XYZ file of C-alpha atoms in Angstrom:
760
model
C -36.426 -41.841 -16.527
C -35.873 -44.925 -18.856
C -31.707 -44.944 -17.311
C -33.714 -44.973 -13.992
C -35.807 -47.739 -14.644
C -33.888 -50.039 -16.068
C -30.668 -49.810 -13.169
C -33.679 -49.867 -10.939
C -35.177 -53.176 -12.303
C -32.677 -55.855 -10.887
C -32.779 -54.591 -6.842
C -36.904 -54.386 -7.821
C -36.374 -57.445 -8.326
C -34.098 -58.676 -5.588
C -36.684 -57.320 -3.435
C -39.615 -59.685 -5.003
C -37.486 -62.368 -4.601
C -36.793 -61.806 -0.880
C -40.321 -61.072 0.143
C -41.859 -64.382 -1.392
C -40.569 -66.758 1.458
C -38.316 -65.099 3.924
C -40.101 -64.094 7.017
C -37.971 -60.560 8.599
C -36.774 -59.327 11.188
C -36.390 -55.787 12.090
C -34.123 -54.805 15.116
C -34.623 -51.053 16.658
C -33.368 -49.704 20.006
C -35.583 -49.979 23.322
C -34.227 -46.618 24.216
C -37.652 -45.126 25.407
C -41.038 -46.817 25.548
C -42.669 -44.747 23.390
C -42.877 -44.781 20.018
C -42.960 -40.667 20.050
C -39.526 -40.844 21.103
C -38.099 -42.983 18.124
C -37.969 -39.570 15.932
C -35.440 -38.222 18.576
C -33.858 -40.760 18.946
C -32.590 -40.620 14.992
C -31.269 -37.914 15.396
C -28.905 -39.162 17.422
C -26.717 -41.508 15.326
C -23.559 -41.138 13.694
C -23.132 -39.681 10.275
C -22.923 -43.490 9.001
C -25.530 -44.531 10.424
C -27.060 -41.201 8.270
C -25.527 -43.394 5.418
C -27.311 -46.713 5.331
C -30.429 -44.700 6.563
C -30.531 -43.386 3.412
C -30.066 -46.527 1.617
C -32.693 -48.692 3.620
C -35.334 -45.760 2.575
C -34.277 -45.514 -1.257
C -34.577 -49.487 -1.633
C -38.110 -49.465 0.271
C -39.401 -47.429 -1.939
C -37.710 -49.126 -4.928
C -39.719 -52.283 -3.285
C -43.046 -50.454 -3.479
C -42.768 -49.617 -7.247
C -40.477 -52.757 -8.238
C -44.221 -54.313 -9.641
C -44.829 -51.063 -11.836
C -41.147 -50.946 -12.848
C -41.493 -55.141 -14.093
C -44.173 -54.256 -16.145
C -42.620 -51.736 -17.569
C -39.306 -53.676 -18.538
C -41.097 -56.137 -19.482
C -43.138 -54.582 -22.155
C -40.026 -53.618 -23.954
C -38.814 -56.326 -26.158
C -34.533 -57.687 -25.965
C -33.550 -55.459 -28.472
C -35.278 -52.995 -26.771
C -33.884 -52.973 -24.125
C -30.194 -52.674 -25.457
C -30.512 -49.596 -27.277
C -31.545 -48.435 -23.399
C -28.452 -49.864 -22.437
C -26.879 -47.703 -25.136
C -28.419 -45.018 -23.896
C -27.299 -44.722 -20.324
C -23.466 -46.103 -20.138
C -21.927 -43.241 -18.944
C -24.943 -42.956 -16.043
C -24.428 -47.137 -15.139
C -20.841 -46.875 -15.884
C -19.978 -48.131 -12.008
C -22.699 -49.462 -9.271
C -24.816 -47.014 -7.574
C -25.562 -47.243 -3.799
C -28.773 -47.383 -4.363
C -28.891 -50.138 -6.025
C -27.574 -52.682 -3.929
C -29.670 -55.555 -2.287
C -30.996 -55.378 1.661
C -29.922 -57.243 3.945
C -33.262 -59.610 5.027
C -35.153 -58.222 7.505
C -37.522 -60.020 10.376
C -40.940 -59.125 10.733
C -42.349 -60.704 13.605
C -45.515 -59.392 15.184
C -47.675 -57.157 14.491
C -48.907 -54.357 16.469
C -51.389 -52.283 15.232
C -52.109 -49.721 17.949
C -48.769 -48.265 16.575
C -46.963 -45.677 14.832
C -44.386 -46.560 13.244
C -41.517 -44.128 13.363
C -38.192 -43.526 11.332
C -35.283 -46.188 11.622
C -32.124 -46.927 10.908
C -30.278 -50.974 9.569
C -28.176 -51.943 11.513
C -27.882 -49.490 13.594
C -27.883 -50.201 17.681
C -29.414 -47.937 20.668
C -28.021 -47.934 23.182
C -30.004 -50.453 25.793
C -31.750 -54.121 25.648
C -32.455 -54.620 22.319
C -35.673 -55.424 21.186
C -37.179 -57.205 17.944
C -40.190 -55.920 16.101
C -42.351 -58.694 14.610
C -44.035 -57.266 11.459
C -46.189 -60.759 9.926
C -48.416 -58.834 7.563
C -46.940 -57.790 4.364
C -49.167 -54.638 4.704
C -48.192 -53.759 8.081
C -44.914 -53.306 6.455
C -45.483 -51.493 3.330
C -47.440 -49.377 5.999
C -44.723 -48.668 8.372
C -42.098 -48.117 5.515
C -44.041 -45.288 3.712
C -44.214 -43.468 7.323
C -40.585 -43.840 7.200
C -39.691 -42.177 4.646
C -42.406 -39.151 5.287
C -40.695 -38.712 8.625
C -37.386 -38.970 7.058
C -37.606 -36.581 3.235
C -39.922 -34.183 4.434
C -37.486 -33.469 7.185
C -36.128 -28.983 6.796
C -32.485 -28.821 5.785
C -32.272 -25.668 7.628
C -31.803 -23.743 4.657
C -33.522 -19.940 4.271
C -35.466 -20.188 1.427
C -37.655 -16.835 -0.721
C -41.022 -17.465 0.099
C -41.593 -17.766 -3.620
C -39.690 -21.259 -3.949
C -40.617 -24.447 -3.140
C -39.888 -25.421 -0.141
C -40.253 -29.321 -0.021
C -38.197 -29.209 -3.687
C -35.040 -26.737 -2.342
C -35.144 -27.876 1.842
C -36.684 -30.995 2.144
C -35.044 -34.759 1.306
C -37.644 -36.015 -0.605
C -38.942 -32.880 -2.441
C -41.843 -31.770 -3.798
C -44.610 -34.404 -4.886
C -46.865 -31.479 -6.279
C -47.481 -31.790 -9.823
C -47.600 -29.274 -11.099
C -46.884 -26.954 -8.043
C -47.672 -23.669 -7.696
C -44.445 -22.108 -5.925
C -40.780 -21.953 -8.316
C -38.332 -24.843 -8.087
C -35.696 -22.929 -9.699
C -33.810 -19.743 -8.354
C -34.851 -16.553 -10.443
C -31.806 -13.813 -12.603
C -30.676 -11.962 -9.151
C -30.966 -14.687 -7.134
C -27.494 -16.903 -8.011
C -26.790 -16.748 -3.637
C -29.545 -18.937 -2.911
C -28.263 -21.181 -5.850
C -25.216 -21.175 -3.787
C -26.698 -21.726 -1.126
C -28.653 -24.307 -1.707
C -25.779 -25.508 -3.477
C -23.027 -25.546 -0.291
C -26.107 -27.516 1.732
C -26.543 -30.287 -0.307
C -22.488 -30.588 -0.845
C -22.066 -30.777 3.202
C -25.010 -33.534 4.021
C -23.663 -34.734 1.034
C -26.657 -37.308 -0.471
C -27.028 -39.102 -2.977
C -30.692 -37.825 -3.737
C -29.723 -33.663 -2.979
C -26.147 -33.738 -5.330
C -28.295 -35.284 -8.051
C -31.208 -32.315 -7.687
C -28.041 -29.385 -7.058
C -26.874 -30.769 -10.569
C -30.203 -30.069 -12.166
C -30.323 -26.596 -10.169
C -27.603 -26.102 -11.051
C -27.675 -26.796 -15.666
C -31.414 -25.427 -15.338
C -30.041 -22.092 -13.676
C -27.365 -21.132 -15.999
C -28.547 -22.496 -19.103
C -30.574 -19.320 -18.368
C -28.672 -16.999 -16.531
C -25.243 -15.752 -16.887
C -23.077 -16.336 -13.455
C -22.713 -12.732 -11.509
C -20.789 -12.054 -8.293
C -21.964 -14.104 -5.993
C -20.508 -17.293 -8.549
C -18.359 -19.073 -6.637
C -15.617 -21.489 -8.046
C -15.101 -23.519 -4.998
C -18.466 -24.707 -4.424
C -19.263 -25.491 -8.344
C -14.916 -27.975 -7.818
C -16.870 -29.431 -4.755
C -19.862 -29.967 -6.340
C -17.897 -31.768 -8.950
C -15.421 -33.589 -6.261
C -18.698 -34.694 -4.169
C -20.191 -36.247 -7.294
C -17.111 -38.000 -8.637
C -17.745 -39.391 -4.942
C -20.483 -40.797 -5.827
C -19.376 -42.413 -9.476
C -21.810 -39.588 -10.844
C -19.243 -39.018 -14.094
C -23.075 -38.148 -16.811
C -23.563 -35.986 -13.892
C -20.244 -34.669 -13.950
C -19.448 -33.577 -17.662
C -22.722 -32.143 -17.990
C -21.450 -29.548 -15.176
C -18.601 -28.860 -16.797
C -19.596 -28.927 -20.493
C -21.707 -25.774 -19.652
C -19.166 -24.100 -17.332
C -16.849 -23.895 -20.321
C -20.061 -22.046 -22.094
C -20.028 -20.102 -18.992
C -16.508 -19.048 -18.700
C -16.562 -20.357 -15.411
C -13.913 -23.200 -15.700
C -13.014 -25.102 -12.999
C -9.570 -25.835 -11.164
C -6.916 -28.184 -13.154
C -7.204 -30.766 -10.021
C -10.796 -31.180 -10.597
C -9.211 -31.967 -14.204
C -7.576 -34.492 -12.608
C -9.488 -35.900 -10.420
C -11.530 -37.446 -13.411
C -9.086 -38.921 -15.545
C -7.862 -40.162 -11.805
C -11.794 -41.423 -11.965
C -12.001 -42.636 -15.253
C -8.864 -44.747 -15.028
C -9.624 -46.201 -11.690
C -13.147 -46.958 -12.340
C -11.557 -48.574 -16.224
C -14.573 -46.869 -17.714
C -12.595 -47.315 -20.728
C -15.711 -46.308 -22.570
C -15.924 -42.428 -21.049
C -12.080 -41.568 -22.952
C -13.274 -39.805 -25.417
C -15.996 -38.002 -23.912
C -13.500 -37.018 -21.531
C -11.237 -35.534 -24.147
C -12.999 -33.832 -25.542
C -13.916 -31.655 -22.656
C -10.167 -31.543 -22.232
C -10.081 -30.293 -25.702
C -12.540 -27.422 -25.073
C -10.935 -26.739 -21.147
C -7.948 -25.769 -22.999
C -9.243 -24.013 -25.832
C -11.537 -21.796 -23.070
C -8.358 -21.211 -21.828
C -7.362 -23.774 -18.440
C -3.501 -23.753 -18.825
C -1.254 -27.097 -18.065
C 1.866 -27.641 -17.100
C 3.885 -30.325 -19.267
C 3.829 -32.024 -16.407
C -0.025 -31.861 -16.078
C 0.145 -33.793 -19.649
C 2.594 -36.148 -19.632
C 0.750 -37.844 -16.090
C -2.471 -37.496 -18.590
C -0.716 -39.227 -21.003
C -0.069 -41.743 -18.133
C -3.820 -42.512 -16.701
C -4.117 -43.035 -20.650
C -2.092 -45.556 -20.955
C -3.275 -47.357 -17.946
C -6.753 -47.592 -19.864
C -5.101 -49.057 -22.921
C -6.372 -45.560 -25.311
C -6.384 -45.709 -28.574
C -3.197 -44.285 -30.602
C -5.286 -41.796 -32.117
C -6.951 -40.317 -28.394
C -2.816 -39.989 -27.143
C -2.020 -38.187 -29.660
C -4.814 -35.580 -29.073
C -3.222 -34.536 -25.615
C 0.287 -34.888 -27.400
C -1.238 -32.151 -30.618
C -2.534 -30.135 -27.645
C 1.125 -29.861 -25.562
C 2.835 -29.222 -28.498
C 0.495 -26.306 -30.014
C 0.720 -24.756 -26.758
C 5.459 -25.016 -26.082
C 4.819 -23.379 -29.814
C 2.950 -20.717 -29.248
C 0.166 -21.870 -32.285
C -2.700 -21.727 -30.206
C -3.273 -18.355 -31.491
C -5.487 -17.935 -35.034
C -5.773 -14.385 -34.426
C -2.887 -12.259 -32.827
C -4.288 -9.080 -32.836
C -7.739 -10.268 -30.515
C -5.320 -12.807 -27.881
C -3.148 -9.184 -27.620
C -6.078 -7.673 -27.082
C -7.503 -10.466 -24.847
C -3.817 -10.758 -22.646
C -4.224 -6.316 -22.225
C -7.885 -7.539 -20.542
C -5.986 -9.890 -18.367
C -3.717 -7.431 -17.474
C -5.783 -4.972 -16.199
C -7.424 -8.818 -14.524
C -3.953 -9.465 -12.506
C -3.748 -5.841 -11.438
C -7.186 -5.697 -10.219
C -6.856 -8.633 -8.089
C -3.263 -7.909 -7.432
C -1.961 -11.653 -8.712
C 1.631 -10.578 -9.747
C 2.358 -14.288 -9.892
C -0.571 -15.159 -12.864
C 0.389 -12.234 -14.725
C 4.231 -13.394 -14.447
C 2.955 -16.519 -16.330
C 0.682 -14.719 -18.741
C 3.638 -13.249 -19.731
C 5.402 -16.268 -20.869
C 1.868 -17.762 -22.551
C 1.956 -14.039 -24.449
C 5.984 -14.197 -25.104
C 5.096 -18.119 -26.816
C 2.085 -16.930 -29.296
C 3.386 -14.221 -30.101
C 4.862 -13.563 -34.031
C 5.736 -10.311 -33.600
C 8.300 -8.464 -31.353
C 6.968 -5.132 -30.960
C 3.641 -6.078 -30.775
C 5.749 -7.557 -27.730
C 6.861 -4.973 -26.250
C 3.591 -3.253 -26.758
C 2.538 -6.145 -24.362
C 5.529 -5.448 -21.670
C 5.018 -1.857 -22.015
C 0.871 -2.200 -20.449
C 2.465 -4.731 -17.594
C 5.470 -1.377 -16.644
C 2.402 0.851 -16.663
C 0.114 -1.885 -14.782
C 3.562 -2.328 -11.861
C 3.380 0.851 -10.837
C -0.616 1.578 -11.080
C -2.733 3.247 -8.077
C -0.296 2.644 -6.151
C -1.298 2.939 -2.505
C 1.805 3.786 0.633
C 0.299 1.218 3.187
C 0.934 -1.817 0.989
C 4.808 -2.910 1.497
C 4.908 -5.387 -1.610
C 6.556 -4.944 -4.573
C 4.521 -6.156 -7.927
C 7.784 -6.315 -9.853
C 9.252 -8.258 -7.562
C 6.792 -11.044 -7.419
C 6.090 -11.116 -11.432
C 10.206 -10.743 -12.614
C 10.839 -13.900 -10.279
C 8.158 -15.437 -12.165
C 9.341 -15.023 -15.217
C 13.024 -15.529 -14.352
C 11.856 -19.347 -13.707
C 10.327 -19.930 -17.206
C 13.068 -22.984 -18.400
C 13.261 -21.072 -21.885
C 14.400 -17.534 -20.197
C 16.653 -16.104 -22.719
C 18.900 -12.807 -22.656
C 15.964 -11.038 -24.417
C 13.525 -11.677 -20.853
C 16.491 -10.235 -18.970
C 16.403 -6.913 -21.473
C 12.547 -6.696 -21.065
C 12.898 -7.571 -17.353
C 15.976 -4.470 -17.082
C 13.511 -1.964 -18.834
C 10.497 -2.589 -16.643
C 12.520 -2.480 -13.617
C 13.994 0.799 -14.832
C 9.945 1.955 -15.355
C 9.581 0.737 -11.899
C 12.773 2.528 -10.682
C 11.829 6.293 -11.861
C 8.061 5.285 -10.472
C 9.515 5.276 -6.600
C 12.033 7.074 -7.376
C 9.481 10.587 -8.064
C 7.361 8.923 -4.779
C 10.766 9.426 -2.691
C 9.805 5.668 -1.640
C 13.737 3.959 -1.598
C 12.491 1.430 0.325
C 11.046 0.526 -2.385
C 12.677 1.380 -5.243
C 15.716 -0.525 -3.544
C 13.741 -3.989 -3.460
C 13.670 -3.205 -7.230
C 17.012 -2.861 -7.425
C 17.481 -6.005 -5.119
C 15.986 -8.329 -7.549
C 17.454 -7.025 -10.846
C 20.979 -7.355 -9.180
C 19.677 -10.228 -8.046
C 18.614 -11.910 -11.823
C 22.204 -10.265 -13.031
C 20.740 -8.029 -14.892
C 22.672 -5.162 -16.063
C 20.088 -2.212 -16.793
C 22.554 0.358 -16.902
C 22.824 -0.201 -20.237
C 19.230 -0.552 -20.669
C 15.994 2.194 -21.379
C 12.333 2.561 -19.840
C 9.948 1.103 -21.637
C 7.342 3.911 -20.396
C 7.265 7.633 -18.281
C 10.143 9.900 -18.440
C 12.621 6.254 -18.315
C 11.622 6.191 -22.497
C 13.515 8.554 -23.399
C 16.739 9.190 -20.450
C 20.336 9.735 -20.559
C 22.125 6.588 -19.406
C 23.595 9.271 -16.667
C 20.400 9.947 -15.797
C 19.262 6.382 -15.261
C 22.896 5.271 -13.225
C 22.149 8.672 -11.226
C 18.676 7.563 -10.414
C 19.470 3.746 -9.252
C 22.995 5.588 -7.075
C 20.383 8.088 -5.311
C 17.621 5.215 -4.068
C 20.395 3.268 -2.469
C 22.365 6.400 -0.979
C 18.521 7.230 0.372
C 17.830 3.690 1.388
C 21.507 3.718 3.323
C 23.709 0.981 0.854
C 26.684 3.178 0.017
C 28.076 -0.343 -1.251
C 24.823 -0.034 -3.184
C 25.376 3.106 -4.863
C 29.347 2.674 -5.860
C 27.833 -0.853 -6.832
C 25.771 1.532 -9.604
C 28.481 3.238 -10.796
C 31.038 0.858 -10.921
C 28.267 -0.856 -13.169
C 28.393 1.724 -15.380
C 31.692 2.394 -15.823
C 31.545 5.884 -14.175
C 30.058 7.279 -17.614
C 28.573 11.320 -17.311
C 28.514 12.012 -21.347
C 29.240 10.232 -24.337
C 28.791 10.827 -28.636
C 27.048 7.116 -27.442
C 25.055 8.337 -24.382
C 25.188 12.656 -24.113
C 23.100 13.773 -21.526
C 22.759 17.746 -20.293
C 23.945 19.803 -18.585
C 21.522 19.235 -15.384
C 22.494 15.528 -15.332
C 26.452 16.386 -15.503
C 25.385 18.466 -12.335
C 23.047 15.878 -10.189
C 25.996 13.273 -11.073
C 29.180 16.365 -9.170
C 26.323 16.111 -6.398
C 26.299 12.465 -5.483
C 29.312 11.663 -5.975
C 30.139 14.550 -3.527
C 27.519 13.215 -1.322
C 28.871 9.956 -1.251
C 32.437 10.778 -0.772
C 31.389 13.418 1.949
C 29.676 9.791 3.833
C 32.552 6.830 3.259
C 35.530 9.232 3.989
C 34.327 9.299 7.762
C 34.598 5.843 7.609
C 38.027 5.749 6.589
C 37.610 4.076 3.179
C 39.745 6.100 1.242
C 40.682 3.670 -1.870
C 36.082 3.822 -2.619
C 36.817 7.529 -1.768
C 39.281 7.993 -4.339
C 37.750 6.193 -6.651
C 34.563 8.416 -6.273
C 36.494 11.351 -6.393
C 38.675 10.534 -9.201
C 35.398 10.367 -11.510
C 33.792 13.273 -10.614
C 32.415 15.186 -13.983
C 35.113 16.625 -15.844
C 38.250 14.063 -15.528
C 36.925 12.022 -18.188
C 36.849 12.540 -21.170
C 33.507 14.016 -21.294
C 31.959 16.824 -23.321
C 31.160 19.073 -20.483
C 33.952 20.864 -19.397
C 33.652 21.507 -15.283
C 36.565 23.595 -13.365
C 38.262 20.910 -11.417
C 39.620 23.374 -9.032
C 36.396 22.466 -7.344
C 36.986 19.318 -6.155
C 40.711 21.071 -4.154
C 39.021 21.004 -0.996
C 37.619 17.153 -1.309
C 40.566 15.861 -1.798
C 43.007 18.159 0.078
C 40.713 16.698 2.879
C 41.374 12.994 1.740
C 44.726 13.383 1.513
C 44.973 14.759 4.933
C 42.938 12.205 5.775
C 45.506 9.185 4.791
C 48.927 11.053 5.696
C 46.977 11.530 9.251
C 46.165 7.249 8.782
C 49.982 6.601 7.775
C 48.227 5.050 4.211
C 51.237 5.988 3.015
C 50.436 4.593 -0.764
C 46.860 5.560 -1.289
C 48.447 9.285 0.404
C 51.118 9.144 -2.336
C 48.256 8.282 -5.240
C 46.087 11.121 -4.350
C 48.691 13.130 -4.467
C 50.234 11.991 -7.475
C 46.497 12.855 -8.422
C 45.949 16.322 -8.185
C 49.500 17.027 -9.102
C 48.510 15.527 -12.816
C 45.530 16.723 -12.916
C 45.966 20.515 -11.705
C 44.171 20.135 -8.501
C 45.633 21.966 -6.361
C 47.349 20.971 -3.785
C 47.699 21.882 0.418
C 51.742 21.916 0.770
C 51.514 21.239 4.374
C 49.786 17.973 3.065
C 51.858 17.429 0.625
C 55.427 18.492 2.399
C 54.023 15.805 5.539
C 53.701 13.217 2.387
C 56.359 13.419 1.819
C 58.183 13.410 5.273
C 56.137 10.424 5.531
C 57.646 8.191 2.690
C 61.269 9.345 4.068
C 60.848 8.702 7.667
C 59.323 5.005 5.951
C 62.157 4.437 3.936
C 60.328 4.587 1.017
C 62.756 7.304 -0.723
C 61.569 6.706 -4.686
C 58.171 7.989 -3.616
C 59.822 10.717 -1.259
C 62.280 11.941 -3.848
C 59.266 11.805 -6.598
C 57.171 14.391 -4.447
C 60.069 16.579 -3.629
C 60.237 17.184 -7.352
C 56.380 17.839 -8.315
C 56.597 19.842 -4.691
C 59.766 22.014 -6.034
C 58.086 22.395 -9.376
C 55.106 23.042 -7.497
C 56.680 26.365 -5.734
C 56.586 24.708 -2.758
C 60.105 25.269 -1.125
C 62.061 28.102 -2.420
C 64.082 28.322 -5.823
C 67.377 26.770 -6.172
C 68.315 28.482 -9.203
C 70.671 30.781 -7.665
C 71.911 27.478 -5.248
C 73.101 25.854 -7.764
C 76.173 24.951 -9.357
C 77.579 27.540 -6.235
C 79.192 26.489 -3.445
C 76.553 27.290 -0.915
C 72.992 25.376 0.191
C 70.459 27.509 1.322
C 67.992 25.099 3.841
C 65.019 26.528 5.649
C 64.662 25.982 8.824
C 61.530 24.801 8.958
C 61.632 21.708 6.767
C 62.104 18.081 8.333
C 65.415 16.385 8.032
C 63.653 13.611 5.283
C 63.882 17.645 3.036
C 66.673 18.709 4.331
C 68.384 15.974 3.114
C 66.711 15.614 -0.594
C 67.960 19.154 -0.907
C 71.428 17.636 0.116
C 71.415 14.987 -2.635
C 69.830 17.777 -4.921
C 73.063 19.860 -4.319
C 75.126 17.119 -4.256
C 74.254 16.240 -7.631
C 74.845 19.901 -8.824
C 78.593 20.393 -7.370
C 78.839 16.622 -8.631
C 82.056 17.967 -11.265
C 83.531 20.006 -9.206
C 83.807 17.671 -6.439
C 84.968 14.387 -8.234
C 87.942 16.592 -9.801
C 91.407 15.981 -8.474
C 92.364 19.147 -7.925
C 89.448 20.308 -5.525
C 90.071 19.141 -2.678
C 90.626 21.607 -0.814
C 87.154 22.907 -1.974
C 84.202 24.057 0.799
C 81.031 22.946 0.675
C 78.931 25.615 3.071
C 75.541 24.844 3.932
C 73.301 27.670 5.839
C 70.656 27.159 8.278
C 68.630 29.386 7.344
C 66.008 32.044 9.541
C 62.490 32.501 7.636
C 60.950 35.657 7.811
C 57.208 34.732 8.897
C 59.446 33.103 11.096
C 61.140 35.204 12.863
C 58.372 35.122 15.939
C 59.745 31.339 16.684
C 61.570 31.049 19.809
C 65.307 30.477 20.031
C 64.524 27.001 20.915
C 62.385 25.775 17.101
C 65.945 26.672 15.907
C 67.842 24.939 17.378
C 65.982 21.717 16.878
C 66.305 22.565 13.171
C 70.085 22.776 13.507
C 69.696 19.243 15.213
C 67.357 17.608 12.237
C 69.859 19.317 10.216
C 72.499 17.229 11.467
C 70.015 14.317 11.604
C 69.915 15.029 8.002
C 73.143 14.404 7.204
C 73.398 11.005 9.397
C 70.261 9.129 7.571
C 72.276 9.742 4.431
C 73.871 6.567 2.893
C 76.877 6.659 2.914
C 76.459 9.086 6.295
C 78.123 12.419 5.600
C 79.755 14.843 7.976
C 79.005 18.686 8.288
C 81.105 20.722 10.524
C 80.105 23.891 12.278
C 81.842 26.801 11.050
C 80.280 30.686 12.007
C 77.258 32.373 12.257
C 76.875 34.883 9.876
C 74.982 38.373 10.230
C 72.017 37.605 10.060
C 72.631 35.101 13.980
C 72.358 31.869 11.062
C 74.137 28.649 11.717
C 76.938 27.868 8.435
C 78.721 24.118 8.008
C 80.911 22.764 6.152
C 79.825 19.203 4.298
C 83.575 17.237 4.089
C 84.860 17.140 0.966
C 85.309 12.956 1.314
C 81.936 12.004 3.027
C 80.728 14.443 -0.543
C 82.986 12.230 -2.821
C 82.607 9.072 -1.166
C 78.430 9.600 -1.164
C 78.505 10.383 -4.760
C 80.678 7.913 -5.575
C 77.684 5.707 -4.774
C 74.513 7.225 -5.538
C 75.808 8.773 -8.834
C 74.381 6.145 -10.958
C 71.157 6.977 -10.059
C 71.154 10.267 -8.556
C 71.638 11.943 -11.726
C 68.844 10.035 -13.257
C 66.591 11.620 -10.689
C 67.866 14.843 -9.729
C 69.795 16.101 -12.773
C 67.062 14.717 -15.497
C 64.542 16.830 -14.671
C 62.173 19.965 -14.796
C 62.844 21.885 -10.544
């Protein structure tokens, strides 16, 4: 009360001075001729006019009481007045709207029979203005009192329970009864009434109502804790409204109380307070403001480094002391190095509770920020792993199928944005992600599991060498984790993703370092076969071959698998490669099958040899022909070697016939090249096969043409001459000695290495 008296005294003196020797004129409207209609007109004025109305009304109230105020302050000596001013320092940090001097009023004329209605200063209504002259000062006082009654007792439109004072809550002027039998502060359980009152007062934005809102807030929350109706948005708007009226003392009171009840205002409100103090150059407000700042940080308000830098910048504008700026920087340092906790056990429990709060609100970004803060504060990595396991469980709890969001993705993105993100964080994110993958795999939610895998790929987290943090994923072997991830990709329609996971794991199945059970091996076999069946029709032969090469049994694994069961898939791949003329891939597949003793379809192998020869890929054709001989694809040559007779089956292609002739020449090279054996005859018999007796004569004649072609495509050419037909009706040909000698002379160097030094 003393503060209000002191701050109101200059305005009171000014009003008293103006009332002594000045005629005051008051302009009002003449919109209607009847005084009873003035009240309705006053409701149609603009918002800016309403503000002026409140100011003039308050000034007149000051004028009514100016004499009593003047006497009170006059009785105080000068030293006492300074003491009062010191106590009210925060309240008087900046001028208040109510202390503005009112403009001169000319009151001329006296109307005794008319009851004055609410009016506004310097607001002109449409129509011809008129001047109402009040020469008698007593008449002016009556006019002001009637005006205040009309304005300040007008209801605000709040629905207030009957047990509360309607004058106090629902009018500008408030209750003047002392004592009042109705409550002026809501009772416990009526927090919603408080919030409704605050919202109304904030929307009206009048100084007297905002001050009353502060009183109600302080009185209620000093007695009762905040409940379910507490609205942080209303608190923030109240603080902003108080700042607009420069009510810094009230702002500090409200913020201090919110810290006690653990309902902190928004960070932007704190920054607004610092901005206001810096703009108004309120140097004396710096110490209490820094004290509030420290309390807010200790209560849990989180600030980024840029926020600290901005606050320090504002304090430098205020020319704050080095000690005050150092206090801000010290808090910044403590937060960065994670030394803001004294009892980590207590903080771990608090962090775990906060994780539960994040889950209830579905705020996964906040959970990511909590992870970063706890990481900075944690002193023992084992404790931090416990915290991460709690996060992993939280991200997979209370699953709702209709919710398309994947909590892990938002959480991982927030953690990854931390500038201090390290490989340890990537490892923990990978382990949390594996737990999430297993969770969605169990529920057959392939699309959500795919989103987790895509996020791990995006963040470059090599999860295939990690284990989960919770549940089955914590004990799963590496083979099983890769199987689960590949199956999720496969079920979600991404063959490339499935193959990527397998490659990333280096196709590992079971090793001494990463052992797995037989069920995991069987699952891997089925998974790879499924992938091969799906990609082979897409002509992805190289990828198919890569998948088949890594089937169980082809690696150095502890599990022994019968490789013959894979014959069907490999032969199918070989057939597709030959059909598409992918000779390089066909050759690789055939070589792999022969080396791993996978049964190969002879018809496919013969087609491959023929295709290679026709494409002039003789080196590979000869290699596969030797393999075919060793596998029994062709009749044995032991009886024909080193003899002067070559039996050629009629079903062979021209390429196969030529390769058989090459072996025949090399085998008889010594006798052909002997000087005295120039007259020796080398014969070739085109054999009819027992299983091909049903073939027509045309087929046999075609074989004759192929034999002649085989001699022609030889380099150098070989010449054969028809000799006779044997008893089996088989054509017999003789190989000209000169052409055979020439062929050996040009090709014996390589032909000897190819055909003589190998096992047929």
